[in-house]
Amino acid sequence: MTNKQDLALHLDEEGYLKDFKSWTEEIACALAEKEGVDDECPLSTERMEIIKFMRNYYEKFEAFPILRAVCKNVGQSKDCNYEQFPDPVKAWKIAGLPKPTPEVFAKIRTTG
């Protein structure tokens, strides 16, 4: 798949980036456009801080970050994740993270 920046996006059938390590800020912009979150590049500083934190957390712990902890760790308002990305799954896709497990999806439904 390509986008208006002519980047080749290697996504699985559900729109998740196939290779975590191939992610760049340009790919984040293309994924945000695809997900209907943003059509301008670069992404806002606030959005990019969230995305980068999520990537760093996942890379360090091999786990998805707790949504409530994201905002505190990036120094934004306590509801920043929901303000910037009302659907956390879209944020994960833009961050180039793999598809969340059923357990993660269940947690989103009970705490989101």
Coordinates of C-alpha atoms in Angstrom, one line a residue, residues 14-100:
E14 CA -6.0 -5.3 9.7
G15 CA -3.7 -2.3 9.1
Y16 CA -0.9 -3.0 11.6
L17 CA 2.7 -2.4 10.5
K18 CA 4.3 -5.7 9.8
D19 CA 7.8 -4.7 11.0
F20 CA 8.0 -2.7 14.2
K21 CA 11.6 -1.6 13.4
S22 CA 10.7 -0.1 10.0
W23 CA 8.6 2.7 11.6
T24 CA 9.6 6.3 11.0
E25 CA 7.9 9.6 11.7
E26 CA 6.9 9.7 8.0
I27 CA 5.3 6.3 8.3
A28 CA 3.5 7.6 11.4
C29 CA 2.0 10.4 9.3
A30 CA 1.0 8.0 6.6
L31 CA -0.7 5.7 9.1
A32 CA -2.4 8.6 10.8
E33 CA -3.8 9.7 7.4
K34 CA -4.9 6.1 6.7
E35 CA -6.6 5.9 10.1
G36 CA -8.4 9.2 9.6
V37 CA -6.6 10.8 12.6
D38 CA -4.6 13.5 10.8
D39 CA -3.8 14.4 7.3
E40 CA -0.9 16.8 7.9
C41 CA 2.7 15.9 8.4
P42 CA 4.5 16.2 10.7
L43 CA 2.0 15.2 13.4
S44 CA 1.6 17.6 16.3
T45 CA 4.2 17.6 19.0
E46 CA 1.6 16.3 21.5
R47 CA 0.6 13.4 19.3
M48 CA 4.2 12.5 18.5
E49 CA 5.1 12.5 22.2
I50 CA 2.4 10.0 22.9
I51 CA 3.3 7.8 19.9
K52 CA 7.1 7.9 20.8
F53 CA 6.4 7.0 24.4
M54 CA 4.2 4.1 23.3
R55 CA 6.9 2.8 21.0
N56 CA 9.6 3.2 23.6
Y57 CA 7.5 1.5 26.3
Y58 CA 6.7 -1.4 24.0
E59 CA 10.3 -1.8 22.9
K60 CA 11.5 -1.8 26.5
F61 CA 8.8 -4.0 28.1
E62 CA 7.4 -5.9 25.1
A63 CA 3.9 -4.9 26.4
F64 CA 1.4 -2.3 25.6
P65 CA 1.5 0.8 27.9
I66 CA -1.3 1.4 30.4
L67 CA -3.3 4.2 28.8
R68 CA -3.6 6.1 32.0
A69 CA 0.1 6.2 32.4
V70 CA 0.9 7.6 29.0
C71 CA -0.2 11.2 29.7
K72 CA 1.7 11.3 33.0
N73 CA 4.9 10.1 31.4
V74 CA 4.7 12.6 28.5
G75 CA 3.8 15.6 30.8
Q76 CA 0.4 16.2 29.2
S77 CA -3.1 16.5 30.7
K78 CA -4.5 13.4 32.3
D79 CA -6.8 12.7 29.4
C80 CA -4.3 13.5 26.7
N81 CA -4.5 10.1 25.1
Y82 CA -8.2 10.3 24.6
E83 CA -8.0 13.9 23.4
Q84 CA -5.3 13.1 20.8
F85 CA -6.4 9.6 20.0
P86 CA -10.0 8.8 21.0
D87 CA -9.5 5.2 19.8
P88 CA -6.4 3.7 21.4
V89 CA -6.2 1.1 18.7
K90 CA -5.6 3.8 16.1
A91 CA -2.8 5.2 18.3
W92 CA -1.2 1.7 18.4
K93 CA -1.4 1.3 14.7
I94 CA 0.2 4.8 14.1
A95 CA 2.9 3.9 16.6
G96 CA 3.7 0.8 14.5
L97 CA 2.8 -1.6 17.4
P98 CA 1.5 -5.1 16.6
K99 CA -2.2 -6.0 17.0
P100 CA -3.1 -6.0 20.7

